[in-house]
mmCIF file of C-alpha atoms in Angstrom:
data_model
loop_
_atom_site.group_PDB
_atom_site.id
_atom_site.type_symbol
_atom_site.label_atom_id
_atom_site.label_comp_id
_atom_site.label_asym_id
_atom_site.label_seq_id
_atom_site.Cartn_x
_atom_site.Cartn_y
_atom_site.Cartn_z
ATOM 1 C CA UNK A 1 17.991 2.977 7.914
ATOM 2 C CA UNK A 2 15.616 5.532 8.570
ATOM 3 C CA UNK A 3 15.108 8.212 5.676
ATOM 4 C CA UNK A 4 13.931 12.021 5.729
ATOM 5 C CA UNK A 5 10.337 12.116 5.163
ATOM 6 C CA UNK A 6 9.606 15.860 5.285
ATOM 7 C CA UNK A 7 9.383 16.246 2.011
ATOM 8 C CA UNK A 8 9.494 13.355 -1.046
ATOM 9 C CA UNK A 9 8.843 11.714 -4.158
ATOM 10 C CA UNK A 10 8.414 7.780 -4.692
ATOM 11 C CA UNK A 11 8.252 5.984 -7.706
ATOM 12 C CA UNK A 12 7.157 1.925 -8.745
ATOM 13 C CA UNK A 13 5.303 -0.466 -10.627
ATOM 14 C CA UNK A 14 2.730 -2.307 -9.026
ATOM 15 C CA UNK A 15 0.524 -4.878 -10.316
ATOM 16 C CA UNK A 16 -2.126 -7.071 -8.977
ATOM 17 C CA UNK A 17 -0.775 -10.115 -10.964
ATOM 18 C CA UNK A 18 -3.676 -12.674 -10.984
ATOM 19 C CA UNK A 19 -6.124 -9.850 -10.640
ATOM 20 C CA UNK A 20 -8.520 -9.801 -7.393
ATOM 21 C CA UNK A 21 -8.233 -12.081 -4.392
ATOM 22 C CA UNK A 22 -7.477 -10.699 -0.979
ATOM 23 C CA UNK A 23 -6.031 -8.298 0.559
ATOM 24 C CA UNK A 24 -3.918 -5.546 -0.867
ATOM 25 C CA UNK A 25 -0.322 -4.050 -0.059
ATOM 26 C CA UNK A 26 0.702 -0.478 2.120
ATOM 27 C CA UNK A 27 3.349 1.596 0.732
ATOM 28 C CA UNK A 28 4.449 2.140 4.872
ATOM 29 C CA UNK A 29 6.346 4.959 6.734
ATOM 30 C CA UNK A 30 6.753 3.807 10.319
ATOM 31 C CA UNK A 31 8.731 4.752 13.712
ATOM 32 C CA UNK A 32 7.404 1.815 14.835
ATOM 33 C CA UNK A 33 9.463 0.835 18.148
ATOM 34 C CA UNK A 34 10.032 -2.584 16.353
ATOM 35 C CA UNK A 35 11.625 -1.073 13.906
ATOM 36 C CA UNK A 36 12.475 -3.525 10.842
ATOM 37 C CA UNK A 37 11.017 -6.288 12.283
ATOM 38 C CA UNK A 38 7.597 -4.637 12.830
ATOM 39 C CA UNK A 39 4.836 -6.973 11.619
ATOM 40 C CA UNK A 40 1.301 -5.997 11.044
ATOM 41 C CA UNK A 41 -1.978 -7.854 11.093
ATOM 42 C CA UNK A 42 -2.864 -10.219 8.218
ATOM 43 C CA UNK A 43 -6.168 -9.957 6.015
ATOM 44 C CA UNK A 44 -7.734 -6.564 5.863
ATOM 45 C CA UNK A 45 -4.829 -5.392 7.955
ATOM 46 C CA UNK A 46 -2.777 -5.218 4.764
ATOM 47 C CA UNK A 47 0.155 -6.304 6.720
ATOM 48 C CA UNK A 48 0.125 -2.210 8.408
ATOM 49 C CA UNK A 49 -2.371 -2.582 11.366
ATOM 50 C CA UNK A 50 -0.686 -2.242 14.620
ATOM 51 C CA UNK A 51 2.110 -0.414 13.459
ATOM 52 C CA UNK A 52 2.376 2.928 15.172
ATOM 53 C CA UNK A 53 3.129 5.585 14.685
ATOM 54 C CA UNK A 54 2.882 5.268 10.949
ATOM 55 C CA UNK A 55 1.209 6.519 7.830
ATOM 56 C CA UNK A 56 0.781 4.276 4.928
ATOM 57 C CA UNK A 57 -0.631 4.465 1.018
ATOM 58 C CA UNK A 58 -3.179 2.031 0.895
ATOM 59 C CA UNK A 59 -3.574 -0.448 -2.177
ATOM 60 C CA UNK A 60 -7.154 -2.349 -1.317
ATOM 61 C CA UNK A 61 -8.180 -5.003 -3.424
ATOM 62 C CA UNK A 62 -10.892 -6.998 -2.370
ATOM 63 C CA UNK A 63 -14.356 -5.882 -1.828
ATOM 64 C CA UNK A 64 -14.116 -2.196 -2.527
ATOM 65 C CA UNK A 65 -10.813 -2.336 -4.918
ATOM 66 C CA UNK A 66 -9.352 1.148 -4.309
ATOM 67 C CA UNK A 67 -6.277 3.645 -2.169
ATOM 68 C CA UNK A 68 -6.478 5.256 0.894
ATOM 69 C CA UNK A 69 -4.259 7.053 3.180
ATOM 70 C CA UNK A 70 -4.391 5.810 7.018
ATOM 71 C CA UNK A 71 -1.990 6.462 9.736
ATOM 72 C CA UNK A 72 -1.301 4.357 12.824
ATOM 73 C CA UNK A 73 -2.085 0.741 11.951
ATOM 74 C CA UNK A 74 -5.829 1.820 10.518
ATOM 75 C CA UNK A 75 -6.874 0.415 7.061
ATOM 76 C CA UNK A 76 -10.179 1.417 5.196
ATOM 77 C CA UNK A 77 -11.964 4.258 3.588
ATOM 78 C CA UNK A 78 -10.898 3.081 0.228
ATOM 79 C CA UNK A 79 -11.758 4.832 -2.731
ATOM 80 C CA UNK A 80 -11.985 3.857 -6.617
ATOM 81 C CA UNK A 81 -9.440 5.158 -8.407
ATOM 82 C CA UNK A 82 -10.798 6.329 -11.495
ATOM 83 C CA UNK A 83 -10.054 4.018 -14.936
ATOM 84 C CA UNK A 84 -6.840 2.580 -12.889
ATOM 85 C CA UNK A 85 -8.135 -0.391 -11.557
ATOM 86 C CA UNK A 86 -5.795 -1.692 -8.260
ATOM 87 C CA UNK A 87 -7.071 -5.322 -8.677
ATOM 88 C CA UNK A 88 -6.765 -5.428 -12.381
ATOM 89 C CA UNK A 89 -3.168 -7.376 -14.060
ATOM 90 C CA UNK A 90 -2.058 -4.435 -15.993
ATOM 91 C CA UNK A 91 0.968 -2.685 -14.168
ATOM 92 C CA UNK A 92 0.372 0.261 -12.818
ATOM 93 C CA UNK A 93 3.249 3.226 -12.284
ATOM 94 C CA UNK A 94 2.667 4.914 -9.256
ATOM 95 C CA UNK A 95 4.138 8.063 -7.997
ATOM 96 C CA UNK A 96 4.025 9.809 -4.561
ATOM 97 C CA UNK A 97 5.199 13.043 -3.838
ATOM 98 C CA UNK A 98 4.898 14.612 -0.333
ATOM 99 C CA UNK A 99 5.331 18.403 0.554
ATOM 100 C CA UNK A 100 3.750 20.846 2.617
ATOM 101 C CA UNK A 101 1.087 17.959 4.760
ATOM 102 C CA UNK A 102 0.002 17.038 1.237
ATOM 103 C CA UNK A 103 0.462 13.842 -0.863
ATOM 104 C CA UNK A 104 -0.255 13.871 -4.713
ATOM 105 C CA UNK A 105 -0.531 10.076 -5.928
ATOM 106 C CA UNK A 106 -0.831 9.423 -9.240
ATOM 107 C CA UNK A 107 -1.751 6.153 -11.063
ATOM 108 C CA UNK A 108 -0.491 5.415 -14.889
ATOM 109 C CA UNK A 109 -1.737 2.104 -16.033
ATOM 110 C CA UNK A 110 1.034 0.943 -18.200
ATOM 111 C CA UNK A 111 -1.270 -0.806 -20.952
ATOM 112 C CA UNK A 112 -3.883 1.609 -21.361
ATOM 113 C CA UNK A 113 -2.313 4.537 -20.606
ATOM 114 C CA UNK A 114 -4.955 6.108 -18.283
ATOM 115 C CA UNK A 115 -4.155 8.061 -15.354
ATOM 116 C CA UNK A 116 -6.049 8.802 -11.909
ATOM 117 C CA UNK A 117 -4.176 11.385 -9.498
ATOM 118 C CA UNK A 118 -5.713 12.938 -6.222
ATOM 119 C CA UNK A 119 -3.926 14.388 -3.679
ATOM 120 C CA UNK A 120 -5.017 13.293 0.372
ATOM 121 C CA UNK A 121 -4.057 16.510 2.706
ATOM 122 C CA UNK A 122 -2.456 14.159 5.585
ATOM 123 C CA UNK A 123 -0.576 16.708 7.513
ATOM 124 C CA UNK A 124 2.934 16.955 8.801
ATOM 125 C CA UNK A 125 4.227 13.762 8.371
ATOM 126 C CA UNK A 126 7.310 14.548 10.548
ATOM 127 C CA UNK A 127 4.750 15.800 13.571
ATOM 128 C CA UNK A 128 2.322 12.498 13.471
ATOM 129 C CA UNK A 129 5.918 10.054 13.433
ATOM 130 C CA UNK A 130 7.449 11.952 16.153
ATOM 131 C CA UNK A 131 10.827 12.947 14.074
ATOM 132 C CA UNK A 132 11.530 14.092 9.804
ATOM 133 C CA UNK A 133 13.201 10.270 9.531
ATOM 134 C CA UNK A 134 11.293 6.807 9.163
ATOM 135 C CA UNK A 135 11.453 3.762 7.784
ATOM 136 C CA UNK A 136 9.838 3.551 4.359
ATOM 137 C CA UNK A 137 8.653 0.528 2.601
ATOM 138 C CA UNK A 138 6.035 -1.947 1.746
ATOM 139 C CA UNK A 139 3.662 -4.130 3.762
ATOM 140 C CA UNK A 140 1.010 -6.419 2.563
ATOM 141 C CA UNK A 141 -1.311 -9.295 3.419
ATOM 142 C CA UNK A 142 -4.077 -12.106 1.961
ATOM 143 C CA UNK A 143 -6.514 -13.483 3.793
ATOM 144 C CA UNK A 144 -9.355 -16.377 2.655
ATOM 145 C CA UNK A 145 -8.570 -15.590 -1.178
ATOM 146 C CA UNK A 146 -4.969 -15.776 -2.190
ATOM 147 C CA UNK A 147 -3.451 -13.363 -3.939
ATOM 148 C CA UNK A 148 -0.197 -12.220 -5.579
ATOM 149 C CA UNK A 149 0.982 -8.984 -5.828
ATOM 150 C CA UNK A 150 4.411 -7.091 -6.692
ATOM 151 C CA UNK A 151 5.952 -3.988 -6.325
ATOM 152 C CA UNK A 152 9.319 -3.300 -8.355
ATOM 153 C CA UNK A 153 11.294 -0.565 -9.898
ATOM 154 C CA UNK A 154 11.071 0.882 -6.229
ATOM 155 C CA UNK A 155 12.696 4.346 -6.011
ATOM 156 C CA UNK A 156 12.401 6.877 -2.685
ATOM 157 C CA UNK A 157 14.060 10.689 -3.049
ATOM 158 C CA UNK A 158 14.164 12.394 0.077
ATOM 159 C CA UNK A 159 13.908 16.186 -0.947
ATOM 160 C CA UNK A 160 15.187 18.087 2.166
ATOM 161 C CA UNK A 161 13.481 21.950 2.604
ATOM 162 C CA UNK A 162 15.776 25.024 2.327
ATOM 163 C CA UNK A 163 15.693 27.575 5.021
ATOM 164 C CA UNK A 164 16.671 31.039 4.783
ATOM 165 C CA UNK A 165 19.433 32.219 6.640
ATOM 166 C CA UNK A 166 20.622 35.756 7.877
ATOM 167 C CA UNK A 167 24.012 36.043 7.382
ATOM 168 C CA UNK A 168 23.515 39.442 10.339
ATOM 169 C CA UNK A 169 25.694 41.932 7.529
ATOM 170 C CA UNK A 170 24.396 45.086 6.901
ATOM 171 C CA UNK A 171 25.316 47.218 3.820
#
């Protein structure tokens, strides 16, 4: 079912379990009119291109191993994230929190302990999707180079905002 995506934190473990090969995985929030059954292109398409409207976490790693944030089916633009290597074996605990059209991902890397956060400034995530609910989850694809991949531990918290309320009293 759809969840509230106007505000959130997510939490897993991913790991990249042969290190390198092709492609990468998208942690995905989509309105996509296909709903569950939306399928995205294979390869460099990470499983996410031609799903709109959507926003996605990128995990790249072949060729320039690295994250990026997209939205509406495009992949690219990745960037190295620090002393967490993506395409590495070590597992690495990720956490996303979204609030205010910013997204603060941080990377743990469960064996060596280093850590990489940066924060992408993506907007209202509610205003690109079209409504505050989508579907959230994973997408991911190989192309010429197998690979293998996981994501577990998954865990999504929809944090819904507070607004303030007159009550129309006077003292």
């Amino acid at each position: 079912a759809p969840l509230y995506i106007g505000a959130f934190r997510a939490t897993f473990l991913y790991t990249d379990v042969n290190g390198g090969g092709a492609d990468g995985i998208a942690f995905a929030l989509q309105r996509d009119q296909r709903g569950t059954t939306a399928l995205g292109g294979g390869g460099g398409g990470l499983g996410f291109s031609g799903i709109v409207p959507s926003a996605a976490l990128q995990f790249n790693i072949y060729g320039t191993a690295g994250i990026a944030f997209n939205t509406n089916g495009a992949t690219g633009n990745y960037s190295p994230s620090g002393s967490v290597s993506v395409s590495g074996t070590d597992p690495i605990r990720t956490v996303i929190s979204y609030s205010a059209s910013v997204m603060q991902v941080t990377l743990s890397n469960t064996v060596t302990t280093a850590t990489f956060t940066t924060n992408f400034t993506v907007g209202s995530l509610p205003a690109l999707l079209g409504a505050d609910t989508a579907y959230v989850g994973f997408t991911g694809a190989d192309g010429g180079t197998p690979s293998l991949q996981t994501v577990s531990d998954f865990k999504f918290i929809p944090v819904p905002t507070l607004t303030a309320q007159s009550s129309g009293s006077t003292v």
